[in-house]
Amino acid sequence: MITISEAIKVKLAKMHFVEELLAENLVNVMSLARKMRPDIEEMTMKEVAEETIAMAIRRLPKNPQTQSIAEVFSEAPDILVRSHLCEFTIRKEGSGTAVDKIIKTLSLANDNFFTITQGVFEDTIIVSDIYEQHVRNTLKLQHIIAFFDKLSAITVRLPPENVDMPGVYYHILKSLAQNSINVMEVVSTYRECTIIVREKDVEEAFRNIKKIFGN
């Protein structure tokens, strides 16, 4: 029969990053014990008091066994920075023809930044600011929901294994949040993660992202 301590370790292993938070004393142990209690009782096949679970949690080693991103990556990824960007968020309804024209024109602009995210109700277009007027001229004014300028993009080139690696984006965004860096947008593909930030924050954001990967 599995012991309470063993059951807790199994459960925590499935609760990503909780061990890390426990090591930093950022978790209310009694609340965690209350949440875990039904599963622990099912695994041990007996009633277990919340206080017993909490005590067992407190006795766990304080060094989480989860690997850092720097340890998981065989080498630091390429990190690219592009500045002088602007962003349009537009209503999806009625803007399809204009968006098609923008895609046709800007997808050929290999020397400049262009990305589009098509949502359910709205689309977001991020381009080098030299194309701001072109986008405005192509869209109708009533289609534009929001506009932001003076933006920068930080693109992290990821290995194929990242799709099976829990926490890659978590570590990046956590580092930025802890340093009070606001993320305007996150754009991703199979092997790229692009973070959009204000130009005033890009240098600090770049330094923090480099640290994640051991640079």
mmCIF file with all atom_site columns, C-alpha atoms in Angstrom:
data_model
loop_
_atom_site.group_PDB
_atom_site.id
_atom_site.type_symbol
_atom_site.label_atom_id
_atom_site.label_alt_id
_atom_site.label_comp_id
_atom_site.label_asym_id
_atom_site.label_entity_id
_atom_site.label_seq_id
_atom_site.pdbx_PDB_ins_code
_atom_site.Cartn_x
_atom_site.Cartn_y
_atom_site.Cartn_z
_atom_site.occupancy
_atom_site.B_iso_or_equiv
_atom_site.pdbx_formal_charge
_atom_site.auth_seq_id
_atom_site.auth_comp_id
_atom_site.auth_asym_id
_atom_site.auth_atom_id
_atom_site.pdbx_PDB_model_num
ATOM 1   C CA . MET A 1 1   ? 0.000   0.000  0.000   1.00 0.00 ? 1   MET A CA 1
ATOM 2   C CA . ILE A 1 2   ? 1.286   3.473  -0.878  1.00 0.00 ? 2   ILE A CA 1
ATOM 3   C CA . THR A 1 3   ? 2.212   5.706  2.050   1.00 0.00 ? 3   THR A CA 1
ATOM 4   C CA . ILE A 1 4   ? 0.943   9.239  2.588   1.00 0.00 ? 4   ILE A CA 1
ATOM 5   C CA . SER A 1 5   ? 4.358   10.704 1.757   1.00 0.00 ? 5   SER A CA 1
ATOM 6   C CA . GLU A 1 6   ? 4.619   8.659  -1.428  1.00 0.00 ? 6   GLU A CA 1
ATOM 7   C CA . ALA A 1 7   ? 1.098   9.669  -2.454  1.00 0.00 ? 7   ALA A CA 1
ATOM 8   C CA . ILE A 1 8   ? 1.936   13.339 -1.903  1.00 0.00 ? 8   ILE A CA 1
ATOM 9   C CA . LYS A 1 9   ? 5.075   13.077 -4.046  1.00 0.00 ? 9   LYS A CA 1
ATOM 10  C CA . VAL A 1 10  ? 3.098   11.439 -6.840  1.00 0.00 ? 10  VAL A CA 1
ATOM 11  C CA . LYS A 1 11  ? 0.421   14.126 -6.656  1.00 0.00 ? 11  LYS A CA 1
ATOM 12  C CA . LEU A 1 12  ? 2.899   17.013 -6.568  1.00 0.00 ? 12  LEU A CA 1
ATOM 13  C CA . ALA A 1 13  ? 4.714   15.604 -9.586  1.00 0.00 ? 13  ALA A CA 1
ATOM 14  C CA . LYS A 1 14  ? 1.502   16.143 -11.547 1.00 0.00 ? 14  LYS A CA 1
ATOM 15  C CA . MET A 1 15  ? 1.010   19.690 -10.261 1.00 0.00 ? 15  MET A CA 1
ATOM 16  C CA . HIS A 1 16  ? 3.500   21.572 -12.371 1.00 0.00 ? 16  HIS A CA 1
ATOM 17  C CA . PHE A 1 17  ? 5.611   24.186 -10.568 1.00 0.00 ? 17  PHE A CA 1
ATOM 18  C CA . VAL A 1 18  ? 3.954   23.717 -7.170  1.00 0.00 ? 18  VAL A CA 1
ATOM 19  C CA . GLU A 1 19  ? 7.172   22.211 -5.814  1.00 0.00 ? 19  GLU A CA 1
ATOM 20  C CA . GLU A 1 20  ? 9.026   25.296 -6.980  1.00 0.00 ? 20  GLU A CA 1
ATOM 21  C CA . LEU A 1 21  ? 6.526   27.562 -5.233  1.00 0.00 ? 21  LEU A CA 1
ATOM 22  C CA . LEU A 1 22  ? 6.726   25.456 -2.064  1.00 0.00 ? 22  LEU A CA 1
ATOM 23  C CA . ALA A 1 23  ? 10.518  25.799 -2.044  1.00 0.00 ? 23  ALA A CA 1
ATOM 24  C CA . GLU A 1 24  ? 10.077  29.586 -2.152  1.00 0.00 ? 24  GLU A CA 1
ATOM 25  C CA . ASN A 1 25  ? 7.407   29.522 0.614   1.00 0.00 ? 25  ASN A CA 1
ATOM 26  C CA . LEU A 1 26  ? 4.819   30.991 -1.759  1.00 0.00 ? 26  LEU A CA 1
ATOM 27  C CA . VAL A 1 27  ? 2.082   28.425 -1.100  1.00 0.00 ? 27  VAL A CA 1
ATOM 28  C CA . ASN A 1 28  ? -0.422  28.204 1.745   1.00 0.00 ? 28  ASN A CA 1
ATOM 29  C CA . VAL A 1 29  ? 0.331   24.642 2.841   1.00 0.00 ? 29  VAL A CA 1
ATOM 30  C CA . MET A 1 30  ? -2.999  24.062 4.604   1.00 0.00 ? 30  MET A CA 1
ATOM 31  C CA . SER A 1 31  ? -4.937  25.192 1.525   1.00 0.00 ? 31  SER A CA 1
ATOM 32  C CA . LEU A 1 32  ? -2.833  22.895 -0.628  1.00 0.00 ? 32  LEU A CA 1
ATOM 33  C CA . ALA A 1 33  ? -3.428  20.008 1.783   1.00 0.00 ? 33  ALA A CA 1
ATOM 34  C CA . ARG A 1 34  ? -7.168  20.645 1.659   1.00 0.00 ? 34  ARG A CA 1
ATOM 35  C CA . LYS A 1 35  ? -7.102  20.556 -2.143  1.00 0.00 ? 35  LYS A CA 1
ATOM 36  C CA . MET A 1 36  ? -4.999  17.384 -2.254  1.00 0.00 ? 36  MET A CA 1
ATOM 37  C CA . ARG A 1 37  ? -6.879  15.480 0.460   1.00 0.00 ? 37  ARG A CA 1
ATOM 38  C CA . PRO A 1 38  ? -9.459  13.643 -1.743  1.00 0.00 ? 38  PRO A CA 1
ATOM 39  C CA . ASP A 1 39  ? -6.751  12.336 -4.059  1.00 0.00 ? 39  ASP A CA 1
ATOM 40  C CA . ILE A 1 40  ? -4.449  11.353 -1.207  1.00 0.00 ? 40  ILE A CA 1
ATOM 41  C CA . GLU A 1 41  ? -7.268  9.443  0.483   1.00 0.00 ? 41  GLU A CA 1
ATOM 42  C CA . GLU A 1 42  ? -8.101  7.680  -2.767  1.00 0.00 ? 42  GLU A CA 1
ATOM 43  C CA . MET A 1 43  ? -4.469  6.710  -3.348  1.00 0.00 ? 43  MET A CA 1
ATOM 44  C CA . THR A 1 44  ? -3.876  5.494  0.214   1.00 0.00 ? 44  THR A CA 1
ATOM 45  C CA . MET A 1 45  ? -7.393  4.030  0.541   1.00 0.00 ? 45  MET A CA 1
ATOM 46  C CA . LYS A 1 46  ? -7.941  5.538  3.979   1.00 0.00 ? 46  LYS A CA 1
ATOM 47  C CA . GLU A 1 47  ? -9.039  8.767  5.621   1.00 0.00 ? 47  GLU A CA 1
ATOM 48  C CA . VAL A 1 48  ? -6.239  11.276 6.074   1.00 0.00 ? 48  VAL A CA 1
ATOM 49  C CA . ALA A 1 49  ? -6.444  14.480 8.092   1.00 0.00 ? 49  ALA A CA 1
ATOM 50  C CA . GLU A 1 50  ? -5.537  17.734 6.366   1.00 0.00 ? 50  GLU A CA 1
ATOM 51  C CA . GLU A 1 51  ? -3.056  18.465 9.166   1.00 0.00 ? 51  GLU A CA 1
ATOM 52  C CA . THR A 1 52  ? -1.272  15.164 8.447   1.00 0.00 ? 52  THR A CA 1
ATOM 53  C CA . ILE A 1 53  ? -0.972  16.009 4.766   1.00 0.00 ? 53  ILE A CA 1
ATOM 54  C CA . ALA A 1 54  ? 0.249   19.506 5.579   1.00 0.00 ? 54  ALA A CA 1
ATOM 55  C CA . MET A 1 55  ? 2.906   18.147 7.938   1.00 0.00 ? 55  MET A CA 1
ATOM 56  C CA . ALA A 1 56  ? 4.092   15.670 5.289   1.00 0.00 ? 56  ALA A CA 1
ATOM 57  C CA . ILE A 1 57  ? 4.314   18.482 2.736   1.00 0.00 ? 57  ILE A CA 1
ATOM 58  C CA . ARG A 1 58  ? 6.397   20.612 5.107   1.00 0.00 ? 58  ARG A CA 1
ATOM 59  C CA . ARG A 1 59  ? 8.819   17.712 5.588   1.00 0.00 ? 59  ARG A CA 1
ATOM 60  C CA . LEU A 1 60  ? 9.489   17.405 1.866   1.00 0.00 ? 60  LEU A CA 1
ATOM 61  C CA . PRO A 1 61  ? 12.944  18.492 0.643   1.00 0.00 ? 61  PRO A CA 1
ATOM 62  C CA . LYS A 1 62  ? 13.008  22.160 -0.265  1.00 0.00 ? 62  LYS A CA 1
ATOM 63  C CA . ASN A 1 63  ? 14.942  21.625 -3.482  1.00 0.00 ? 63  ASN A CA 1
ATOM 64  C CA . PRO A 1 64  ? 12.462  20.892 -6.297  1.00 0.00 ? 64  PRO A CA 1
ATOM 65  C CA . GLN A 1 65  ? 13.586  18.183 -8.690  1.00 0.00 ? 65  GLN A CA 1
ATOM 66  C CA . THR A 1 66  ? 12.213  19.870 -11.797 1.00 0.00 ? 66  THR A CA 1
ATOM 67  C CA . GLN A 1 67  ? 14.840  20.814 -14.357 1.00 0.00 ? 67  GLN A CA 1
ATOM 68  C CA . SER A 1 68  ? 15.400  24.419 -15.279 1.00 0.00 ? 68  SER A CA 1
ATOM 69  C CA . ILE A 1 69  ? 15.029  25.461 -18.894 1.00 0.00 ? 69  ILE A CA 1
ATOM 70  C CA . ALA A 1 70  ? 18.784  26.057 -19.104 1.00 0.00 ? 70  ALA A CA 1
ATOM 71  C CA . GLU A 1 71  ? 19.393  22.421 -18.064 1.00 0.00 ? 71  GLU A CA 1
ATOM 72  C CA . VAL A 1 72  ? 16.857  20.998 -20.493 1.00 0.00 ? 72  VAL A CA 1
ATOM 73  C CA . PHE A 1 73  ? 18.146  22.868 -23.557 1.00 0.00 ? 73  PHE A CA 1
ATOM 74  C CA . SER A 1 74  ? 21.323  21.350 -24.961 1.00 0.00 ? 74  SER A CA 1
ATOM 75  C CA . GLU A 1 75  ? 22.464  24.854 -25.895 1.00 0.00 ? 75  GLU A CA 1
ATOM 76  C CA . ALA A 1 76  ? 21.124  28.371 -25.589 1.00 0.00 ? 76  ALA A CA 1
ATOM 77  C CA . PRO A 1 77  ? 18.668  29.249 -28.377 1.00 0.00 ? 77  PRO A CA 1
ATOM 78  C CA . ASP A 1 78  ? 18.983  32.111 -30.814 1.00 0.00 ? 78  ASP A CA 1
ATOM 79  C CA . ILE A 1 79  ? 17.201  35.217 -29.548 1.00 0.00 ? 79  ILE A CA 1
ATOM 80  C CA . LEU A 1 80  ? 16.295  37.916 -32.069 1.00 0.00 ? 80  LEU A CA 1
ATOM 81  C CA . VAL A 1 81  ? 15.135  41.460 -31.353 1.00 0.00 ? 81  VAL A CA 1
ATOM 82  C CA . ARG A 1 82  ? 13.169  43.665 -33.731 1.00 0.00 ? 82  ARG A CA 1
ATOM 83  C CA . SER A 1 83  ? 12.145  47.219 -32.872 1.00 0.00 ? 83  SER A CA 1
ATOM 84  C CA . HIS A 1 84  ? 10.101  50.014 -34.442 1.00 0.00 ? 84  HIS A CA 1
ATOM 85  C CA . LEU A 1 85  ? 6.891   47.978 -34.582 1.00 0.00 ? 85  LEU A CA 1
ATOM 86  C CA . CYS A 1 86  ? 3.235   48.882 -34.280 1.00 0.00 ? 86  CYS A CA 1
ATOM 87  C CA . GLU A 1 87  ? 0.095   46.852 -33.638 1.00 0.00 ? 87  GLU A CA 1
ATOM 88  C CA . PHE A 1 88  ? -3.460  47.034 -34.949 1.00 0.00 ? 88  PHE A CA 1
ATOM 89  C CA . THR A 1 89  ? -6.331  45.092 -33.409 1.00 0.00 ? 89  THR A CA 1
ATOM 90  C CA . ILE A 1 90  ? -9.292  45.026 -35.784 1.00 0.00 ? 90  ILE A CA 1
ATOM 91  C CA . ARG A 1 91  ? -12.816 43.690 -35.898 1.00 0.00 ? 91  ARG A CA 1
ATOM 92  C CA . LYS A 1 92  ? -13.020 40.474 -37.853 1.00 0.00 ? 92  LYS A CA 1
ATOM 93  C CA . GLU A 1 93  ? -16.491 41.123 -39.216 1.00 0.00 ? 93  GLU A CA 1
ATOM 94  C CA . GLY A 1 94  ? -16.338 42.946 -42.540 1.00 0.00 ? 94  GLY A CA 1
ATOM 95  C CA . SER A 1 95  ? -12.542 43.293 -42.666 1.00 0.00 ? 95  SER A CA 1
ATOM 96  C CA . GLY A 1 96  ? -11.693 40.095 -44.542 1.00 0.00 ? 96  GLY A CA 1
ATOM 97  C CA . THR A 1 97  ? -10.973 41.711 -47.922 1.00 0.00 ? 97  THR A CA 1
ATOM 98  C CA . ALA A 1 98  ? -8.725  44.366 -46.393 1.00 0.00 ? 98  ALA A CA 1
ATOM 99  C CA . VAL A 1 99  ? -6.834  41.773 -44.349 1.00 0.00 ? 99  VAL A CA 1
ATOM 100 C CA . ASP A 1 100 ? -6.277  39.664 -47.473 1.00 0.00 ? 100 ASP A CA 1
ATOM 101 C CA . LYS A 1 101 ? -4.769  42.701 -49.230 1.00 0.00 ? 101 LYS A CA 1
ATOM 102 C CA . ILE A 1 102 ? -2.490  43.408 -46.263 1.00 0.00 ? 102 ILE A CA 1
ATOM 103 C CA . ILE A 1 103 ? -1.307  39.799 -46.108 1.00 0.00 ? 103 ILE A CA 1
ATOM 104 C CA . LYS A 1 104 ? -0.644  39.727 -49.864 1.00 0.00 ? 104 LYS A CA 1
ATOM 105 C CA . THR A 1 105 ? 1.469   42.879 -49.707 1.00 0.00 ? 105 THR A CA 1
ATOM 106 C CA . LEU A 1 106 ? 3.334   42.469 -46.428 1.00 0.00 ? 106 LEU A CA 1
ATOM 107 C CA . SER A 1 107 ? 4.058   38.735 -46.657 1.00 0.00 ? 107 SER A CA 1
ATOM 108 C CA . LEU A 1 108 ? 6.536   39.672 -49.416 1.00 0.00 ? 108 LEU A CA 1
ATOM 109 C CA . ALA A 1 109 ? 8.333   42.209 -47.201 1.00 0.00 ? 109 ALA A CA 1
ATOM 110 C CA . ASN A 1 110 ? 11.046  39.839 -46.010 1.00 0.00 ? 110 ASN A CA 1
ATOM 111 C CA . ASP A 1 111 ? 13.262  42.609 -44.614 1.00 0.00 ? 111 ASP A CA 1
ATOM 112 C CA . ASN A 1 112 ? 10.612  43.840 -42.212 1.00 0.00 ? 112 ASN A CA 1
ATOM 113 C CA . PHE A 1 113 ? 8.499   42.425 -39.408 1.00 0.00 ? 113 PHE A CA 1
ATOM 114 C CA . PHE A 1 114 ? 4.967   41.233 -40.114 1.00 0.00 ? 114 PHE A CA 1
ATOM 115 C CA . THR A 1 115 ? 2.696   38.848 -38.230 1.00 0.00 ? 115 THR A CA 1
ATOM 116 C CA . ILE A 1 116 ? -1.047  38.416 -38.041 1.00 0.00 ? 116 ILE A CA 1
ATOM 117 C CA . THR A 1 117 ? -3.088  36.532 -35.464 1.00 0.00 ? 117 THR A CA 1
ATOM 118 C CA . GLN A 1 118 ? -6.607  35.695 -36.547 1.00 0.00 ? 118 GLN A CA 1
ATOM 119 C CA . GLY A 1 119 ? -8.981  35.174 -33.652 1.00 0.00 ? 119 GLY A CA 1
ATOM 120 C CA . VAL A 1 120 ? -12.662 34.345 -33.453 1.00 0.00 ? 120 VAL A CA 1
ATOM 121 C CA . PHE A 1 121 ? -13.955 37.906 -33.230 1.00 0.00 ? 121 PHE A CA 1
ATOM 122 C CA . GLU A 1 122 ? -10.890 40.046 -33.915 1.00 0.00 ? 122 GLU A CA 1
ATOM 123 C CA . ASP A 1 123 ? -7.511  39.973 -35.635 1.00 0.00 ? 123 ASP A CA 1
ATOM 124 C CA . THR A 1 124 ? -4.196  41.457 -34.552 1.00 0.00 ? 124 THR A CA 1
ATOM 125 C CA . ILE A 1 125 ? -1.680  42.752 -37.074 1.00 0.00 ? 125 ILE A CA 1
ATOM 126 C CA . ILE A 1 126 ? 1.863   43.598 -35.934 1.00 0.00 ? 126 ILE A CA 1
ATOM 127 C CA . VAL A 1 127 ? 4.133   45.252 -38.511 1.00 0.00 ? 127 VAL A CA 1
ATOM 128 C CA . SER A 1 128 ? 7.248   47.374 -38.855 1.00 0.00 ? 128 SER A CA 1
ATOM 129 C CA . ASP A 1 129 ? 6.117   50.946 -38.332 1.00 0.00 ? 129 ASP A CA 1
ATOM 130 C CA . ILE A 1 130 ? 7.079   51.943 -41.884 1.00 0.00 ? 130 ILE A CA 1
ATOM 131 C CA . TYR A 1 131 ? 3.925   50.052 -42.931 1.00 0.00 ? 131 TYR A CA 1
ATOM 132 C CA . GLU A 1 132 ? 1.619   51.781 -40.465 1.00 0.00 ? 132 GLU A CA 1
ATOM 133 C CA . GLN A 1 133 ? 0.137   54.111 -43.057 1.00 0.00 ? 133 GLN A CA 1
ATOM 134 C CA . HIS A 1 134 ? -0.287  51.311 -45.585 1.00 0.00 ? 134 HIS A CA 1
ATOM 135 C CA . VAL A 1 135 ? -2.316  49.289 -43.077 1.00 0.00 ? 135 VAL A CA 1
ATOM 136 C CA . ARG A 1 136 ? -4.398  52.329 -42.126 1.00 0.00 ? 136 ARG A CA 1
ATOM 137 C CA . ASN A 1 137 ? -5.099  53.127 -45.762 1.00 0.00 ? 137 ASN A CA 1
ATOM 138 C CA . THR A 1 138 ? -6.170  49.539 -46.471 1.00 0.00 ? 138 THR A CA 1
ATOM 139 C CA . LEU A 1 139 ? -8.423  49.196 -43.429 1.00 0.00 ? 139 LEU A CA 1
ATOM 140 C CA . LYS A 1 140 ? -11.570 51.164 -42.748 1.00 0.00 ? 140 LYS A CA 1
ATOM 141 C CA . LEU A 1 141 ? -11.431 53.337 -39.646 1.00 0.00 ? 141 LEU A CA 1
ATOM 142 C CA . GLN A 1 142 ? -14.393 51.549 -38.055 1.00 0.00 ? 142 GLN A CA 1
ATOM 143 C CA . HIS A 1 143 ? -12.525 48.238 -38.246 1.00 0.00 ? 143 HIS A CA 1
ATOM 144 C CA . ILE A 1 144 ? -9.731  49.403 -35.912 1.00 0.00 ? 144 ILE A CA 1
ATOM 145 C CA . ILE A 1 145 ? -10.381 48.551 -32.259 1.00 0.00 ? 145 ILE A CA 1
ATOM 146 C CA . ALA A 1 146 ? -6.975  49.484 -30.839 1.00 0.00 ? 146 ALA A CA 1
ATOM 147 C CA . PHE A 1 147 ? -3.593  50.737 -31.998 1.00 0.00 ? 147 PHE A CA 1
ATOM 148 C CA . PHE A 1 148 ? -0.203  50.682 -30.235 1.00 0.00 ? 148 PHE A CA 1
ATOM 149 C CA . ASP A 1 149 ? 3.134   51.979 -31.465 1.00 0.00 ? 149 ASP A CA 1
ATOM 150 C CA . LYS A 1 150 ? 6.725   52.028 -30.160 1.00 0.00 ? 150 LYS A CA 1
ATOM 151 C CA . LEU A 1 151 ? 6.791   48.255 -29.736 1.00 0.00 ? 151 LEU A CA 1
ATOM 152 C CA . SER A 1 152 ? 9.566   45.661 -29.982 1.00 0.00 ? 152 SER A CA 1
ATOM 153 C CA . ALA A 1 153 ? 9.590   41.907 -30.575 1.00 0.00 ? 153 ALA A CA 1
ATOM 154 C CA . ILE A 1 154 ? 11.856  39.347 -28.889 1.00 0.00 ? 154 ILE A CA 1
ATOM 155 C CA . THR A 1 155 ? 11.817  36.032 -30.742 1.00 0.00 ? 155 THR A CA 1
ATOM 156 C CA . VAL A 1 156 ? 13.212  32.897 -29.085 1.00 0.00 ? 156 VAL A CA 1
ATOM 157 C CA . ARG A 1 157 ? 14.116  30.097 -31.495 1.00 0.00 ? 157 ARG A CA 1
ATOM 158 C CA . LEU A 1 158 ? 13.070  26.828 -29.834 1.00 0.00 ? 158 LEU A CA 1
ATOM 159 C CA . PRO A 1 159 ? 14.106  23.207 -30.494 1.00 0.00 ? 159 PRO A CA 1
ATOM 160 C CA . PRO A 1 160 ? 11.493  20.757 -31.832 1.00 0.00 ? 160 PRO A CA 1
ATOM 161 C CA . GLU A 1 161 ? 11.333  19.106 -28.392 1.00 0.00 ? 161 GLU A CA 1
ATOM 162 C CA . ASN A 1 162 ? 9.698   22.210 -26.895 1.00 0.00 ? 162 ASN A CA 1
ATOM 163 C CA . VAL A 1 163 ? 6.214   20.959 -27.853 1.00 0.00 ? 163 VAL A CA 1
ATOM 164 C CA . ASP A 1 164 ? 6.608   18.098 -25.358 1.00 0.00 ? 164 ASP A CA 1
ATOM 165 C CA . MET A 1 165 ? 8.307   20.196 -22.667 1.00 0.00 ? 165 MET A CA 1
ATOM 166 C CA . PRO A 1 166 ? 5.916   21.652 -20.074 1.00 0.00 ? 166 PRO A CA 1
ATOM 167 C CA . GLY A 1 167 ? 6.828   25.093 -18.821 1.00 0.00 ? 167 GLY A CA 1
ATOM 168 C CA . VAL A 1 168 ? 8.889   26.653 -21.614 1.00 0.00 ? 168 VAL A CA 1
ATOM 169 C CA . TYR A 1 169 ? 6.554   29.641 -21.962 1.00 0.00 ? 169 TYR A CA 1
ATOM 170 C CA . TYR A 1 170 ? 5.955   29.693 -18.203 1.00 0.00 ? 170 TYR A CA 1
ATOM 171 C CA . HIS A 1 171 ? 9.630   30.305 -17.420 1.00 0.00 ? 171 HIS A CA 1
ATOM 172 C CA . ILE A 1 172 ? 9.875   33.103 -19.987 1.00 0.00 ? 172 ILE A CA 1
ATOM 173 C CA . LEU A 1 173 ? 6.711   34.896 -18.909 1.00 0.00 ? 173 LEU A CA 1
ATOM 174 C CA . LYS A 1 174 ? 7.397   34.349 -15.209 1.00 0.00 ? 174 LYS A CA 1
ATOM 175 C CA . SER A 1 175 ? 10.781  36.066 -15.492 1.00 0.00 ? 175 SER A CA 1
ATOM 176 C CA . LEU A 1 176 ? 9.256   39.065 -17.237 1.00 0.00 ? 176 LEU A CA 1
ATOM 177 C CA . ALA A 1 177 ? 6.366   39.312 -14.750 1.00 0.00 ? 177 ALA A CA 1
ATOM 178 C CA . GLN A 1 178 ? 8.721   39.141 -11.760 1.00 0.00 ? 178 GLN A CA 1
ATOM 179 C CA . ASN A 1 179 ? 10.623  42.115 -13.186 1.00 0.00 ? 179 ASN A CA 1
ATOM 180 C CA . SER A 1 180 ? 7.431   44.126 -13.847 1.00 0.00 ? 180 SER A CA 1
ATOM 181 C CA . ILE A 1 181 ? 7.833   43.932 -17.630 1.00 0.00 ? 181 ILE A CA 1
ATOM 182 C CA . ASN A 1 182 ? 4.468   44.130 -19.338 1.00 0.00 ? 182 ASN A CA 1
ATOM 183 C CA . VAL A 1 183 ? 3.897   41.698 -22.214 1.00 0.00 ? 183 VAL A CA 1
ATOM 184 C CA . MET A 1 184 ? 1.711   43.225 -24.921 1.00 0.00 ? 184 MET A CA 1
ATOM 185 C CA . GLU A 1 185 ? 1.326   40.063 -27.014 1.00 0.00 ? 185 GLU A CA 1
ATOM 186 C CA . VAL A 1 186 ? 2.659   36.520 -27.354 1.00 0.00 ? 186 VAL A CA 1
ATOM 187 C CA . VAL A 1 187 ? 2.906   35.104 -30.876 1.00 0.00 ? 187 VAL A CA 1
ATOM 188 C CA . SER A 1 188 ? 4.069   31.545 -31.399 1.00 0.00 ? 188 SER A CA 1
ATOM 189 C CA . THR A 1 189 ? 4.751   28.966 -34.083 1.00 0.00 ? 189 THR A CA 1
ATOM 190 C CA . TYR A 1 190 ? 6.101   25.426 -33.881 1.00 0.00 ? 190 TYR A CA 1
ATOM 191 C CA . ARG A 1 191 ? 9.681   26.548 -33.190 1.00 0.00 ? 191 ARG A CA 1
ATOM 192 C CA . GLU A 1 192 ? 9.347   30.227 -32.316 1.00 0.00 ? 192 GLU A CA 1
ATOM 193 C CA . CYS A 1 193 ? 8.022   32.175 -29.375 1.00 0.00 ? 193 CYS A CA 1
ATOM 194 C CA . THR A 1 194 ? 7.762   35.921 -29.946 1.00 0.00 ? 194 THR A CA 1
ATOM 195 C CA . ILE A 1 195 ? 7.140   38.303 -27.063 1.00 0.00 ? 195 ILE A CA 1
ATOM 196 C CA . ILE A 1 196 ? 5.880   41.791 -27.897 1.00 0.00 ? 196 ILE A CA 1
ATOM 197 C CA . VAL A 1 197 ? 6.848   44.499 -25.389 1.00 0.00 ? 197 VAL A CA 1
ATOM 198 C CA . ARG A 1 198 ? 7.120   48.271 -25.278 1.00 0.00 ? 198 ARG A CA 1
ATOM 199 C CA . GLU A 1 199 ? 10.356  49.608 -26.755 1.00 0.00 ? 199 GLU A CA 1
ATOM 200 C CA . LYS A 1 200 ? 11.222  51.136 -23.375 1.00 0.00 ? 200 LYS A CA 1
ATOM 201 C CA . ASP A 1 201 ? 11.205  47.629 -21.835 1.00 0.00 ? 201 ASP A CA 1
ATOM 202 C CA . VAL A 1 202 ? 12.978  45.670 -24.571 1.00 0.00 ? 202 VAL A CA 1
ATOM 203 C CA . GLU A 1 203 ? 16.544  45.884 -23.215 1.00 0.00 ? 203 GLU A CA 1
ATOM 204 C CA . GLU A 1 204 ? 15.583  44.653 -19.754 1.00 0.00 ? 204 GLU A CA 1
ATOM 205 C CA . ALA A 1 205 ? 13.287  41.994 -21.226 1.00 0.00 ? 205 ALA A CA 1
ATOM 206 C CA . PHE A 1 206 ? 16.094  40.740 -23.464 1.00 0.00 ? 206 PHE A CA 1
ATOM 207 C CA . ARG A 1 207 ? 18.521  40.515 -20.521 1.00 0.00 ? 207 ARG A CA 1
ATOM 208 C CA . ASN A 1 208 ? 16.015  38.543 -18.442 1.00 0.00 ? 208 ASN A CA 1
ATOM 209 C CA . ILE A 1 209 ? 15.205  36.102 -21.231 1.00 0.00 ? 209 ILE A CA 1
ATOM 210 C CA . LYS A 1 210 ? 18.923  35.497 -21.848 1.00 0.00 ? 210 LYS A CA 1
ATOM 211 C CA . LYS A 1 211 ? 19.385  34.629 -18.161 1.00 0.00 ? 211 LYS A CA 1
ATOM 212 C CA . ILE A 1 212 ? 16.700  31.955 -18.385 1.00 0.00 ? 212 ILE A CA 1
ATOM 213 C CA . PHE A 1 213 ? 18.787  30.042 -20.893 1.00 0.00 ? 213 PHE A CA 1
ATOM 214 C CA . GLY A 1 214 ? 22.056  30.470 -19.020 1.00 0.00 ? 214 GLY A CA 1
ATOM 215 C CA . ASN A 1 215 ? 23.459  33.281 -21.163 1.00 0.00 ? 215 ASN A CA 1
#
